[in-house]
Each structure stands twice: as C-alpha cells, then as structure tokens.
Coordinates of C-alpha atoms and ligand atoms in Angstrom, one line a residue:
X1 CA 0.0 0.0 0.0
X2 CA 1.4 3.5 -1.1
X3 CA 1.3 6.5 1.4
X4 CA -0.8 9.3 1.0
X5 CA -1.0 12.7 1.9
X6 CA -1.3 13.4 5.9
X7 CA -1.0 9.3 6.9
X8 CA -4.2 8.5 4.5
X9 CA -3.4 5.7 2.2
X10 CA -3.5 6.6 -1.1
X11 CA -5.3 3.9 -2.2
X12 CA -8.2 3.7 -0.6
X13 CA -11.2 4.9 -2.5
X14 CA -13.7 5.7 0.3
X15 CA -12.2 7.1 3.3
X16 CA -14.2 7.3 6.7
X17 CA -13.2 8.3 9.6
X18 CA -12.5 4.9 12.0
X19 CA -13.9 6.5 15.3
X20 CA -17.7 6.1 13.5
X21 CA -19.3 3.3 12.5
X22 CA -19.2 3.5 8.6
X23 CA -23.0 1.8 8.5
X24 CA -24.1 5.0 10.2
X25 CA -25.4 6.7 6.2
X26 CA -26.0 10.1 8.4
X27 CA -22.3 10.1 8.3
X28 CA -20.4 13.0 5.7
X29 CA -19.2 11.2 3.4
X30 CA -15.7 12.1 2.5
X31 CA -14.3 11.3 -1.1
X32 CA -10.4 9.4 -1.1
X33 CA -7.7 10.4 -2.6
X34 CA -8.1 11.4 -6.2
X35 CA -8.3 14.0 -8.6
X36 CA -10.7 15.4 -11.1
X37 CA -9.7 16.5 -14.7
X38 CA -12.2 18.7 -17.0
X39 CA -12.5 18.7 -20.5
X40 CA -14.1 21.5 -22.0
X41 CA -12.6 23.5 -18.8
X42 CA -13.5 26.7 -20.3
X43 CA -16.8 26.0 -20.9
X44 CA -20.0 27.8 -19.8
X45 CA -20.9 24.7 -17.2
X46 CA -17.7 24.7 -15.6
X47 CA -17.4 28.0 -14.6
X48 CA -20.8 28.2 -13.5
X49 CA -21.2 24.9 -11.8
X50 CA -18.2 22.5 -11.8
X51 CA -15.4 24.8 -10.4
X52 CA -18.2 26.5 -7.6
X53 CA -19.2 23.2 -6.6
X54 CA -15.2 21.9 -6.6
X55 CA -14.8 24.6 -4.1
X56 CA -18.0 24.3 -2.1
X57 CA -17.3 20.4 -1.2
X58 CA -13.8 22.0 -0.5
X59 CA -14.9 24.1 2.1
X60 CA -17.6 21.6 3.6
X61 CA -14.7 19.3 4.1
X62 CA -15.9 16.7 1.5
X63 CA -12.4 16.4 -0.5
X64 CA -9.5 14.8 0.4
X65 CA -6.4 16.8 1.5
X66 CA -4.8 16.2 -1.8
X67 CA -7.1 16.6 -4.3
X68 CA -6.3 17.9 -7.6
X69 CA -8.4 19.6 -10.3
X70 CA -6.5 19.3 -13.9
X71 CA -7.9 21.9 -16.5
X72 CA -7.6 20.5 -20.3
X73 CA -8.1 23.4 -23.0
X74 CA -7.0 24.9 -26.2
X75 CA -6.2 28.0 -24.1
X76 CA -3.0 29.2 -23.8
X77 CA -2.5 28.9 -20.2
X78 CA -0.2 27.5 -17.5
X79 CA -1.2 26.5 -14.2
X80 CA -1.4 29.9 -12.7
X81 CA -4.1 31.5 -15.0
X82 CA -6.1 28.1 -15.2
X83 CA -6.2 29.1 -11.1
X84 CA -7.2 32.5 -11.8
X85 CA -10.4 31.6 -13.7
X86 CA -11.4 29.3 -11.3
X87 CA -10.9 31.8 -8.7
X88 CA -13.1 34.3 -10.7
X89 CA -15.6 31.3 -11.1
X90 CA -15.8 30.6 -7.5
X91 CA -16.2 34.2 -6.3
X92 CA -18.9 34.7 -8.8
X93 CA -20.6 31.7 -8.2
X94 CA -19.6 29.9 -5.0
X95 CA -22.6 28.6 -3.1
X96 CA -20.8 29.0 0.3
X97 CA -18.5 31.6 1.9
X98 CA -15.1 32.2 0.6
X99 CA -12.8 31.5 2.9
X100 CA -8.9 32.1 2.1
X101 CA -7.3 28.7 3.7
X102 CA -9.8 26.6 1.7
X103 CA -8.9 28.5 -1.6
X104 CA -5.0 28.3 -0.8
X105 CA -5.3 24.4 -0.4
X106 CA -7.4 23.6 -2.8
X107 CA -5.2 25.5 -5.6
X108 CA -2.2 23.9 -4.7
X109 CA -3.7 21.4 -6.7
X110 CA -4.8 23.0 -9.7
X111 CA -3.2 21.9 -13.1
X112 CA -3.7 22.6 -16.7
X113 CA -2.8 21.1 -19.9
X114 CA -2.8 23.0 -22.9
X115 CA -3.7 20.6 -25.5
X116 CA -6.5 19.5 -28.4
X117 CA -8.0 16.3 -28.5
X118 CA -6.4 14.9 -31.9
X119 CA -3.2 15.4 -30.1
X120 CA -1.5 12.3 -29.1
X121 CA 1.0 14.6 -27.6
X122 CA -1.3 16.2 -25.7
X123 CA -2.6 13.2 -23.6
X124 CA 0.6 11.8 -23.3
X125 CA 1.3 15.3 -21.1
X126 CA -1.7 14.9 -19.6
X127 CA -1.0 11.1 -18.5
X128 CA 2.4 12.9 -17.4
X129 CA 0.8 15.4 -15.3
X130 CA -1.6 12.7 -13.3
X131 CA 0.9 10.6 -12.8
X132 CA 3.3 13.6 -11.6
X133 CA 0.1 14.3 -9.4
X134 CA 0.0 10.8 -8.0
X135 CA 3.5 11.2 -6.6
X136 CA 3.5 14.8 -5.3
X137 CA -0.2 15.4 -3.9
X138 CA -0.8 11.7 -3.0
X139 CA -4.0 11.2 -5.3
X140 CA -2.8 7.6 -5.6
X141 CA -4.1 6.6 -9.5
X142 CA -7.9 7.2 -8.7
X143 CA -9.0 9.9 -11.2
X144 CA -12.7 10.8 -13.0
X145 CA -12.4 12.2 -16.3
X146 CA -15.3 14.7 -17.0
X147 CA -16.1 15.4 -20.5
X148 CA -17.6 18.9 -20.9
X149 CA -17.6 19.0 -24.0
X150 CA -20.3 18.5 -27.3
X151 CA -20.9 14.9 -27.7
X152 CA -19.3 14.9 -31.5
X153 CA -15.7 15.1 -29.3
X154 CA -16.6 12.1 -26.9
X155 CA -15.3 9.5 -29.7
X156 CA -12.3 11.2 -30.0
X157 CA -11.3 12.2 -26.5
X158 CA -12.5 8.8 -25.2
X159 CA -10.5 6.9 -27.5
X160 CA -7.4 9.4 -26.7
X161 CA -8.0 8.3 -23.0
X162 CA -7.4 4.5 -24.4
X163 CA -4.8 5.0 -26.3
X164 CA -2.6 7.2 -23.3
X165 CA -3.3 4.1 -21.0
X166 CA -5.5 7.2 -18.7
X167 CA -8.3 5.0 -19.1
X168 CA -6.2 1.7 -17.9
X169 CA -7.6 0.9 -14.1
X170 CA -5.5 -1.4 -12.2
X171 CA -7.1 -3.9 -9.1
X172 CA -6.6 -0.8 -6.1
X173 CA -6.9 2.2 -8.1
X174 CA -10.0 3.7 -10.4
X175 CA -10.3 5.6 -13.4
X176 CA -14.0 6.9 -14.3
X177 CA -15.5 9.0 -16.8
X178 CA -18.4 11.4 -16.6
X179 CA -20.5 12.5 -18.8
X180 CA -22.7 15.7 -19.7
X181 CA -26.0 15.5 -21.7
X182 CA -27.1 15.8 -24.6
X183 CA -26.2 11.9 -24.5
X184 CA -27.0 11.4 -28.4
X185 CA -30.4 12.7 -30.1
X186 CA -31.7 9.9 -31.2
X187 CA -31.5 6.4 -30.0
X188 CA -29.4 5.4 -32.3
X189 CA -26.7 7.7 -31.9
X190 CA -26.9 7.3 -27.7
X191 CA -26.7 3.5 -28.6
X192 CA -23.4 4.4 -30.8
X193 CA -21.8 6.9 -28.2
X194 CA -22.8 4.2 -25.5
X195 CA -20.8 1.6 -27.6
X196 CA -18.1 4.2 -28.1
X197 CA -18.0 4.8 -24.3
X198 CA -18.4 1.1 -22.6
X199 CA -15.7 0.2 -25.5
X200 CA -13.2 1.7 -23.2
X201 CA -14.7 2.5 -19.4
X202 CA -16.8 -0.7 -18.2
X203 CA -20.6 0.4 -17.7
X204 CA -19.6 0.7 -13.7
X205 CA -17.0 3.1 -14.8
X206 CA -19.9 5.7 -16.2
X207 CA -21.4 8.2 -14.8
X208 CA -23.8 10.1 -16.7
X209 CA -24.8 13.5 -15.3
X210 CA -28.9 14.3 -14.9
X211 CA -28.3 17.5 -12.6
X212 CA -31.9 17.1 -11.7
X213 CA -31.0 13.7 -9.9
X214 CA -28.5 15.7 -7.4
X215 CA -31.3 17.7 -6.4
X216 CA -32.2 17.5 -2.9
X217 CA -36.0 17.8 -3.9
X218 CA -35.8 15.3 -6.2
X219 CA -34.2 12.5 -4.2
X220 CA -36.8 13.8 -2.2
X221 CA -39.5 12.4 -4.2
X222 CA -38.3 9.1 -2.7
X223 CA -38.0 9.6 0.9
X224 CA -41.7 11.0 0.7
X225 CA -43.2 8.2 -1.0
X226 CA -40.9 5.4 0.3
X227 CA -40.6 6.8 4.2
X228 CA -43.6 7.3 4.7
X229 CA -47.1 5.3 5.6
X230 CA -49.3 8.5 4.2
X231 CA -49.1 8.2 0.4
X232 CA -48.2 5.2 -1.2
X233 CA -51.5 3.8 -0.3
X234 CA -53.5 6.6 -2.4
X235 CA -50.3 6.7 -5.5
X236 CA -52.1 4.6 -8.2
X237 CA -54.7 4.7 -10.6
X238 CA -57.6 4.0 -7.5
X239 CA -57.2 7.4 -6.3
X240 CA -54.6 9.3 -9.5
X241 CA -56.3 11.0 -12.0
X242 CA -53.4 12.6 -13.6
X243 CA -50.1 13.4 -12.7
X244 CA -48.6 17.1 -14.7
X245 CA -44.7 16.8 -14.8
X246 CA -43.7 20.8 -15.7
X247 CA -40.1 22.7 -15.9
X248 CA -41.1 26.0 -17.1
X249 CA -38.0 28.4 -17.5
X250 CA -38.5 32.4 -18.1
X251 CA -35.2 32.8 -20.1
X252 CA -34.5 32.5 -23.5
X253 CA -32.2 30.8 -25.4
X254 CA -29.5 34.0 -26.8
X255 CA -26.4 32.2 -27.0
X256 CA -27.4 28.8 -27.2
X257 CA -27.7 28.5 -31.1
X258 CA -24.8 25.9 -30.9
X259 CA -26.1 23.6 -29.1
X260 CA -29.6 24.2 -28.8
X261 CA -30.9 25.1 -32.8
X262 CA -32.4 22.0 -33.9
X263 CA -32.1 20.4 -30.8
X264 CA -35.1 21.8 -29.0
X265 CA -36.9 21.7 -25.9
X266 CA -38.1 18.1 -26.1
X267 CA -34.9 16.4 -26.3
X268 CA -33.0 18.8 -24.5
X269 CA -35.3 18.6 -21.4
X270 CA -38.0 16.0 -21.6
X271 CA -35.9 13.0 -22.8
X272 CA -33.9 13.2 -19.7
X273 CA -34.8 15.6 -16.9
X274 CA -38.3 14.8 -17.4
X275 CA -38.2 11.0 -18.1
X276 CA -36.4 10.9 -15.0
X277 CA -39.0 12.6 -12.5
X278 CA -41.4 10.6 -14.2
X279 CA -39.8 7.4 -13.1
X280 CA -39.1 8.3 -9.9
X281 CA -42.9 9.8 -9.5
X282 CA -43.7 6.1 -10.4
X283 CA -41.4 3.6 -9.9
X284 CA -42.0 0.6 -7.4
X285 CA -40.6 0.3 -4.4
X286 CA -36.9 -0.8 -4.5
X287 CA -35.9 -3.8 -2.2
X288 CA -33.1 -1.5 -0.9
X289 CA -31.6 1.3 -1.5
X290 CA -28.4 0.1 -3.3
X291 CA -27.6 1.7 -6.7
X292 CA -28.6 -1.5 -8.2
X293 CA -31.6 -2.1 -6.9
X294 CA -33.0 1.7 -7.8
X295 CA -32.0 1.8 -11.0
X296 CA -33.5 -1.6 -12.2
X297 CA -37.2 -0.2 -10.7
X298 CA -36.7 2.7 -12.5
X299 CA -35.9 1.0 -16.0
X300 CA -39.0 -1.5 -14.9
X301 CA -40.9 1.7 -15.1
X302 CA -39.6 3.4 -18.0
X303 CA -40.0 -0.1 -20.0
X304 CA -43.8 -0.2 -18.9
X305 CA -44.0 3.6 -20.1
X306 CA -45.6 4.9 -23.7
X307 CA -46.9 7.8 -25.6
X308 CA -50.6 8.1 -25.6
X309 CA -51.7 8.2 -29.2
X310 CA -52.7 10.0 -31.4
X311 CA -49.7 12.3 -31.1
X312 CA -51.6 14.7 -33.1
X313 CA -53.9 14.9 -29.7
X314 CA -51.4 13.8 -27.3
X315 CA -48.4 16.2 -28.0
X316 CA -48.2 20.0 -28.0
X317 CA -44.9 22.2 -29.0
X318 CA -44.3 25.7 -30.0
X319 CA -41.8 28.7 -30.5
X320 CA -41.2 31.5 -28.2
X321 CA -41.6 35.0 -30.2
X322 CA -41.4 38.3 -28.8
X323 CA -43.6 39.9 -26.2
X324 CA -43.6 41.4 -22.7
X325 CA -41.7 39.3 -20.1
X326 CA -41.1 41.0 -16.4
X327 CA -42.0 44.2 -17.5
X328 CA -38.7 43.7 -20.1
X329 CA -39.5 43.3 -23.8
X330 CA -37.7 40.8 -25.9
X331 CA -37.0 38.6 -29.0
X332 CA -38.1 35.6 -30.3
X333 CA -36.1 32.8 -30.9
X334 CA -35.8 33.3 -34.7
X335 CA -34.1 37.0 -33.6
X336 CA -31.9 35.8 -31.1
X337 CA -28.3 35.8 -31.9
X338 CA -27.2 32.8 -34.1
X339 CA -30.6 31.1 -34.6
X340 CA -32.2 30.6 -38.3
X341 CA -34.1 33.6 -39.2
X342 CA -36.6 30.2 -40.3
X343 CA -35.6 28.2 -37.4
X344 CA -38.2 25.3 -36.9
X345 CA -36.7 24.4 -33.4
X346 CA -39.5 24.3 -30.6
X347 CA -39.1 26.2 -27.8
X348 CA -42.0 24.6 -25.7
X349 CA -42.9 21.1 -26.0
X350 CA -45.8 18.5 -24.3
X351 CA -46.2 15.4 -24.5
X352 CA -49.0 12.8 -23.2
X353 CA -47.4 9.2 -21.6
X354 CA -49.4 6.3 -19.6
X355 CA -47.6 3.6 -17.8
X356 CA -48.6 -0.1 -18.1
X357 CA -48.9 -1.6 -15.0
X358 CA -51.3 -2.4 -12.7
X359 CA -50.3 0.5 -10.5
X360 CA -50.6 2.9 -13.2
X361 CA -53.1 1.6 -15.9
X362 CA -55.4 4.6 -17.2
X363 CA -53.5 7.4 -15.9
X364 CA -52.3 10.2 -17.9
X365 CA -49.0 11.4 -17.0
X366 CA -48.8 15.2 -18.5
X367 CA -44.9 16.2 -19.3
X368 CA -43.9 20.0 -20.4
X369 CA -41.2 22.1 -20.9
X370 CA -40.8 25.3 -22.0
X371 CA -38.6 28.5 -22.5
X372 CA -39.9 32.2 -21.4
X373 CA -43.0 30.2 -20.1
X374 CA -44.4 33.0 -17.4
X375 CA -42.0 32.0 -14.3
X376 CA -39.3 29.8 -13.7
X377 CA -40.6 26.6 -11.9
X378 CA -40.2 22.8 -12.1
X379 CA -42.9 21.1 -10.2
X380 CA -44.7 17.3 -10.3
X381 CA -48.3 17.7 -9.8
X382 CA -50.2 14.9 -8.5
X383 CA -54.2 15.1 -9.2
X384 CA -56.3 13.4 -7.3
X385 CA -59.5 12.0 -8.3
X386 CA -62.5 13.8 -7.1
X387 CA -64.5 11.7 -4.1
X388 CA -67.4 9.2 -5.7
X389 CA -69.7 11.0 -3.6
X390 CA -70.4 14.4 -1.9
X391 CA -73.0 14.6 0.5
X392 CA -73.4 17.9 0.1
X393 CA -75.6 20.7 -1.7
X394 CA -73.9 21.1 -5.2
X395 CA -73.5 25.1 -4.5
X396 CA -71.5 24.3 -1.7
X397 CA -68.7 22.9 -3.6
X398 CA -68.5 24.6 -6.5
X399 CA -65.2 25.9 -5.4
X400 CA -64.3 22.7 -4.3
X401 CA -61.3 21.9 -6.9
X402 CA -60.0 18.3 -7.0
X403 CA -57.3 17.6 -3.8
X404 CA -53.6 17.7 -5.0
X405 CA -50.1 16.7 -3.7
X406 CA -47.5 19.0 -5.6
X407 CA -43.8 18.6 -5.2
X408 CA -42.1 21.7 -5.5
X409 CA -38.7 21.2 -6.8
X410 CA -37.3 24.6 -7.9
X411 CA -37.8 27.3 -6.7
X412 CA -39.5 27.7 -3.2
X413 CA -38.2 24.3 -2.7
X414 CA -41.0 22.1 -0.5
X415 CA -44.6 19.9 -1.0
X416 CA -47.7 21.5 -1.0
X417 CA -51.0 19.5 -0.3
X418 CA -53.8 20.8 -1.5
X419 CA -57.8 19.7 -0.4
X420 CA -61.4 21.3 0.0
X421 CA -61.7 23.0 3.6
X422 CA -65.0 24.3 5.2
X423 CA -65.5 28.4 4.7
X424 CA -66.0 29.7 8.3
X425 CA -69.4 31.0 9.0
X426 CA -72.8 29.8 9.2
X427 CA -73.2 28.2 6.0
X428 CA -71.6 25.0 4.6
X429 CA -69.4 26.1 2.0
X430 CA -66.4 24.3 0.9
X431 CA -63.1 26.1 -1.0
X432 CA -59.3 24.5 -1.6
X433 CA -56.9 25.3 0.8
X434 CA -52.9 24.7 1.1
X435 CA -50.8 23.0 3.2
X436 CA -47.0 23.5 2.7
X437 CA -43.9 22.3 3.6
X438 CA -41.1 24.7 2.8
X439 CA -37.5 23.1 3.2
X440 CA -36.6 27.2 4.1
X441 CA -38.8 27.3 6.9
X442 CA -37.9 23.4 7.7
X443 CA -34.7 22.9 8.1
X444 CA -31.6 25.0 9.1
X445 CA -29.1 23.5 6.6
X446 CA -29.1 24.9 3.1
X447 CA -29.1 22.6 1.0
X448 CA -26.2 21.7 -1.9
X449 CA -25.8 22.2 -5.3
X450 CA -26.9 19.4 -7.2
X451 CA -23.6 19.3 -9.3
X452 CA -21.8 19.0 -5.3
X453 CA -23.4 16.0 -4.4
X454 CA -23.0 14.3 -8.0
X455 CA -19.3 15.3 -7.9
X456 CA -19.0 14.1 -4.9
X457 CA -21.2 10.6 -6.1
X458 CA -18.0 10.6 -8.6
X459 CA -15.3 10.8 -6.8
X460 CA -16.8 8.1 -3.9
X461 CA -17.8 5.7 -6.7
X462 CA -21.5 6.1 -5.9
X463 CA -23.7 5.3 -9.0
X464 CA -27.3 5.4 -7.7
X465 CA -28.2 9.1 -9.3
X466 CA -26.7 8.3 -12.6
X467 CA -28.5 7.1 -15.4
X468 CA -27.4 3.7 -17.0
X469 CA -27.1 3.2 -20.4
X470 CA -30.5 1.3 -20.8
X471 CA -32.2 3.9 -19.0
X472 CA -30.7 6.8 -21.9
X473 CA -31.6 4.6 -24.3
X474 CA -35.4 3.8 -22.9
X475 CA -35.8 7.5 -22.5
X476 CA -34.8 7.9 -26.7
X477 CA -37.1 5.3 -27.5
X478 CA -40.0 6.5 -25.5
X479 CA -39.5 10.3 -27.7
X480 CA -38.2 9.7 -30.8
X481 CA -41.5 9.0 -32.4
X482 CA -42.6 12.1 -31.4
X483 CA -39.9 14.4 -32.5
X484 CA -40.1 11.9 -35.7
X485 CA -43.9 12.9 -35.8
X486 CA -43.1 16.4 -35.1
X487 CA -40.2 16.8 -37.8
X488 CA -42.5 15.4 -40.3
X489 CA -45.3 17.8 -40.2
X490 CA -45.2 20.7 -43.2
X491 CA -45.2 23.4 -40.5
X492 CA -43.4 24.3 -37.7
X493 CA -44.2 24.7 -34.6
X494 CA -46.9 27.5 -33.8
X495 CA -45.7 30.7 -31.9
X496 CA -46.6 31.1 -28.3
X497 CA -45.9 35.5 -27.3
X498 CA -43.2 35.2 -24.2
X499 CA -44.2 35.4 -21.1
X500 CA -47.2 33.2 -21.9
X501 CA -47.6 29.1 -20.9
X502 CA -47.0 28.5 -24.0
X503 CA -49.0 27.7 -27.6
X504 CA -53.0 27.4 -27.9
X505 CA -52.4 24.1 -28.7
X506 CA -51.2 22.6 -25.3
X507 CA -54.1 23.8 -23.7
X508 CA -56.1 21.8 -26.5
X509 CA -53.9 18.7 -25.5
X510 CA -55.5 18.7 -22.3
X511 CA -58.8 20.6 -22.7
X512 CA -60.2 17.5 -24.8
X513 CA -59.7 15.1 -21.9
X514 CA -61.6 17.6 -19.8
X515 CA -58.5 18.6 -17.3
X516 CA -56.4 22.1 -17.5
X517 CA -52.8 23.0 -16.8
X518 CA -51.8 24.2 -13.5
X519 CA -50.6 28.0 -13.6
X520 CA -48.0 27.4 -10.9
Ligands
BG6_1 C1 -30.3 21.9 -18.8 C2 -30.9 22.3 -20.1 O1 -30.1 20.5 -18.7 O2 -31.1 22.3 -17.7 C3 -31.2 23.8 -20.1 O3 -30.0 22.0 -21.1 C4 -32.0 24.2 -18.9 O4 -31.8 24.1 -21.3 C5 -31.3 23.7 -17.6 O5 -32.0 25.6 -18.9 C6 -32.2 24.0 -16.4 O6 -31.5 23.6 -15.2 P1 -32.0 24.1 -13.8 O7 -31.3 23.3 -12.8 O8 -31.8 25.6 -13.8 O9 -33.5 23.8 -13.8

C-alpha cells in the first residue's frame, strides 16, 4: 500500500473516519484520494457549476487533503491563469462563503494542460501530469475524467483516453468517466456513443450527469413516497387521475444557437430531466436502497411507459416569439443571436405518456417544458380523483377543486397539499386550501448544489443518481416518435408570445380530456 498525503493511504477509494461506524449513512461522506480532470474546462458549465461546486465540497470538508483539479483546454494557459479563472468562477458563483485557507489548499492542486483532443502529444502530457500528481499530492491513481464537452468530441477524447493508458484501471486504483447531456439525439446515436463509451470505461466506470437527480428535492421524491405510511396507499390509478410533470423556465435561449438550434426543448429537457422525475414519481418500491436495486425499478418503469396516441392529440410544441416578459421586452427565438431567421426548433414542448402496470393503468401522466413560459418553476403535480360521492348541496362545492399533492422542486423548494376545507361562517361552503412544507422554513441547513453532491457521487464511486445506459436509451425510445412525428409535419411549430404558458395548442392537448394546466 502507497502513502498518501497526511498518513491517508493513497489507495483507498472511500475514506471514513474509523472512530464512526461507517453503516451510520448520516455520516459526511468524505471522497479518497483522487483527482478530477475537465474537458471542455473553459466552458459555460464549468465555470458556473463545476469549479463553484469543486470549491463548495472544498470548504464543507468533503475532498480529500490532496485533491487535484486538472484543466484540459486549447487555451494558452499555464497553471497559474487556469487558477485564476477558477478563482473568478468561485467568487462569482460559489454557493458558500469564501474562505482564504480553503482557496489556498485547494489550488495547490490546480493543473492545466494546454492541448487538443487529436493530439496524441497532448494526452501523453496529460497522462504525465496525473501521474506527476499521483506522486506529489498523493491522489494515488484514482482519477474521474469529465467530459464537458459536445458529444461529436466524446469519440475522439474517449479513444485518446485509451490509447494514453489514462483509461487503464489497475485492481486498487479507479479511473471513471463522466458524462454531460445531450447523451445522443436519437437512440441510435446514444446506442453508438454508449458503444463508443463502454468500449473503453466498463458500464460501472460511467457516470452520466442528470443535474436534476442531485437535487435534494428530487431525491426527495423518494424519501416522501418510500418513508412514509401517508401516500403510497393513495399513489395509483384508484385514487390518480393525472399526474402534470412541468419545468417551465422564463429565459431564453440567446447564446445557445450551438447547441440548442435543432435540438429543441423536447430532447434537450424532456428526454432526460423529465423521463427521469417521471420514473421516480412512479417507480415501485426498491428492495433497498443500493444503486442496483433503484436503477433496475426505475428502467421497470420506464419499460412499462408509452406515448398516448394519437400524437396529433397527445403532443403539444411551439416557439417562443417576442412579447412582454417582467415588465422587459424581448425577441423571439428566430431574432436571437445565431438562430435561423426560419428556425423550426421548438421552444416549448408536451407530450402525453401512460404507464402499463397495474399501479398505473389509465392514468395520464402530462410532461412539459418550456422556455420564457411565465416564471421559472419545475414542479410534479399529482391530481387526485375527485371523491365518488359528496354529500353535500352542489352550490357548496363549486369551489371545491380536486385535492392535489404538488412537489415543488425549484424554486420555493418544498410539498404543497392541496384539499377542500370548510369556509368559516354559518353556511356550509367548501373552497381548496394549502398546506405547505417549505425546506426554508424546515430545516436550518441549506441545501447543496446538485452538481456538489453528484461530484462528490464521482469521486466516492457512488452510481445510484446516474442514469445507465438502458435507461438513456429507454428514454430515446420512448420520444423519438414524437420528434419523428413532429419533424414530419409541413409546418413548424406554432408561436406562443413570451411570457405566456406557452402555444394554444397545449391547452387543447389537455382541454379534450376535460383537465387544464396548473398555472404554478
Ligand atoms: C439543462 C438544459 O439540462 O437544464 C437547459 O439543457 C436548462 O436548457 C437547464 O436551462 C435547467 O436547469 P435548472 O437546474 O436551472 O432547472
């Protein structure tokens, strides 16, 4: 066994203090020795969420003593400026305090290597540098690759990462790789870029980043069902009547053309942020916990799910153009920067799934996205059927909605409940009424980025909140017809002014079953 930095040996993956028993999963958990090396370091993701969150688990105590972060660029830079940006990221964009001692250990570790990713030369420096790092900051041959870059370039740098021997894992040490959406954008090409992948990092060695899995309010969604005696019993079709899955953004897509042109919001958003809450709304209950165990109830459920048909009915998209938004006016996407003047690319998109299952059988699950929709909110609604009978006067309810359980996940973080409550006074009357939980009011502790805990996930060799490969792959499947349906059509999709929820036409997806849109 090598020696690591400050007596911890440098092999060791998972480090826990011996004084507590390591069962105890209240515990911090505190990555090994190991480092971290971006690709695509001077991208938009890393120096708004990877090098904050770096820091943040920095100063929670969550990474080792001798961690090191390796930049990989085009950049002409040496070590010192690569530290200077991530110092400007982290100030900008830190979650927690800055604090000086964190910064000054932290950036001892900071490397960068100037290179392009048809450069043999390059990766042979960059195999020099980890190995260099291996020896003077202890991170004993345990090291995540995270590619931040467009997926064209995963062949390439994945293959580069093979032939360098980077990727080469011996018994006590680790090498990972970690990847950003868009994984593909179609099945077939996430099937090719998963071949590309496994071809050189085992399936075990993947971690494929969903941000919306590292956030606290969506693990959540399993503590409330799972942890508790209250719901489960009402969660299926007896007592569902629909479920509405929304992310609704207010901002627009300027400086996004790259990626996001032809792209649009269904696969950007639905095929894996929303695909995801939807399993996790209505998986089964796993036997345990273990990463194993989650994942295969959450394929189960994304196996048993389909589109509702016809998609002509069942599906709603549309393009943001210009209108009021906050009291600011702005473009439409076919003005913003970059886009085509006749870009087709939706901006907004619904689409109608039902899950086959016993649990499930019937019920409409409701899934929408949208850009400079009227606020920014990402919620799963959960509609209950109205009682068989009210023994009441019909006037009496008429403001009587149906009763509701609605997840908040972003922003105003918490679970509402909603149900019919008598008006005081003399009269019978019923109305809805709320009944929150707000994680603000809740608890003390603030709670993490999602990108710290999925970093940290990473580095500890924790898989549970990473989609597998079957799971992209299910999720493609499930939405290609639609964006094949969609792509087929001779118009685009219609215009919806910002600021709005979106085109006529969603509201038609629903209004035929009888059921509206929440207006969160
Ligand atoms: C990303 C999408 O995955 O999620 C973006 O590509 C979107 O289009 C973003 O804006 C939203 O993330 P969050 O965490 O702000 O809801």
């Amino acid at each position: 066994m090598t020696s690591g930095t400050r007596g911890i040996p440098a092999n060791t993956a998972h480090w826990v203090n011996p004084l507590r028993d390591p069962r105890d999963k209240r515990l911090p958990r505190i990555a090994g020795p190991c480092g971290l090396v971006i690709f695509g370091v001077t991208g938009d993701l890393s120096r708004k969420k990877l090098m904050p969150a770096i820091y943040d688990l920095a100063n929670r105590g969550l990474l080792p003593p001798g961690f090191a972060l390796t930049g990989f660029a085009r950049r002409d830079w040496d070590d010192q400026d690569f530290g200077q940006v991530v110092h400007e990221a982290v100030k900008a964009h830190a979650r927690t305090p800055f604090r000086q001692e964190v910064w000054d250990r932290l950036a001892e570790g900071f490397r960068f290597v100037q290179g392009t990713f048809d450069d043999d030369d390059s990766f042979d420096r960059l195999k020099r540098c980890v190995r260099d790092l291996d020896r003077v900051r202890g991170t004993g041959g345990n090291h995540a690759f995270y590619l931040s870059i467009p997926p064209s370039a995963f062949p390439v740098v994945c293959k580069q990462l093979a032939r360098s021997g980077l990727s080469a894992q011996d018994a006590d040490q680790w090498r990972r790789v970690v990847i950003e959406k868009p994984f593909g954008h179609d099945l077939a090409s996430a099937k090719e870029l998963n071949a590309i992948v496994n071809d050189v990092f085992p399936e075990d060695s993947v971690f494929r980043i969903d941000h919306y899995l590292g956030k606290e309010t969506v693990q959540n969604v399993l503590a409330l069902r799972f942890a508790n005696q209250l719901f489960e019993p009402i969660w299926n079709s007896h007592y569902v009547d629909h479920v509405q899955i929304t992310m609704a953004e207010d901002i627009g897509l300027g400086g996004r053309a790259g990626y996001y042109d032809g792209i649009g919001a269904a696969r950007d958003v639905i095929q894996n942020h929303l695909l995801q809450l939807l399993a996790f709304t209505a998986m089964e209950e796993p036997t345990s916990f273990s990463s194993d165990e989650l994942r295969s109830e959450k394929i189960k459920v994304l196996n048993a799910t389909k589109l509702v048909q016809p998609l002509s009915e069942t599906t709603a998209r549309g393009q943001y153009e210009g209108g009021w938004q906050g009291g600011e006016l702005v473009c439409g996407l076919k003005e913003e920067e970059g886009y085509d003047p006749n870009s087709t690319t939706e901006t907004f998109a619904a689409i109608t799934c039902e899950i086959d299952t016993r649990r499930w059988a019937g019920v409409p699950f409701y899934l929408r996205t949208g850009k400079r929709l009227g606020r920014r909110v990402t919620e799963i609604a959960v509609i209950f059927k109205r009682a068989p009978h009210l023994p009441f006067d019909s006037t009496m309810t008429e403001e009587l909605g149906q009763n509701a359980l609605v997840i908040r996940v972003q922003p105003d973080e918490g679970v509402t409940m909603r149900f019919g409550s008598k008006v005081p006074g003399s009269q019978m009357e019923v109305r809805d009424v709320t009944m929150d939980f707000g994680y603000g009011t809740a608890f003390t502790e603030a709670s993490p980025e999602a990108y710290e805990r999925l970093i940290l996930d990473v580095l500890l060799g924790e898989p549970s909140l990473f989609p597998v490969n079957d799971e992209v792959e299910r999720s493609w499947e499930i939405l290609d017809p639609v964006i094949d349906y969609w792509h087929a059509l001779p118009e685009g999709p219609p215009p919806y002014p910002a600021g709005s929820w979106g085109p006529r036409q969603a509201n038609e997806m629903l209004g035929r079953t009888g059921r509206t849109w929440r207006r969160p």
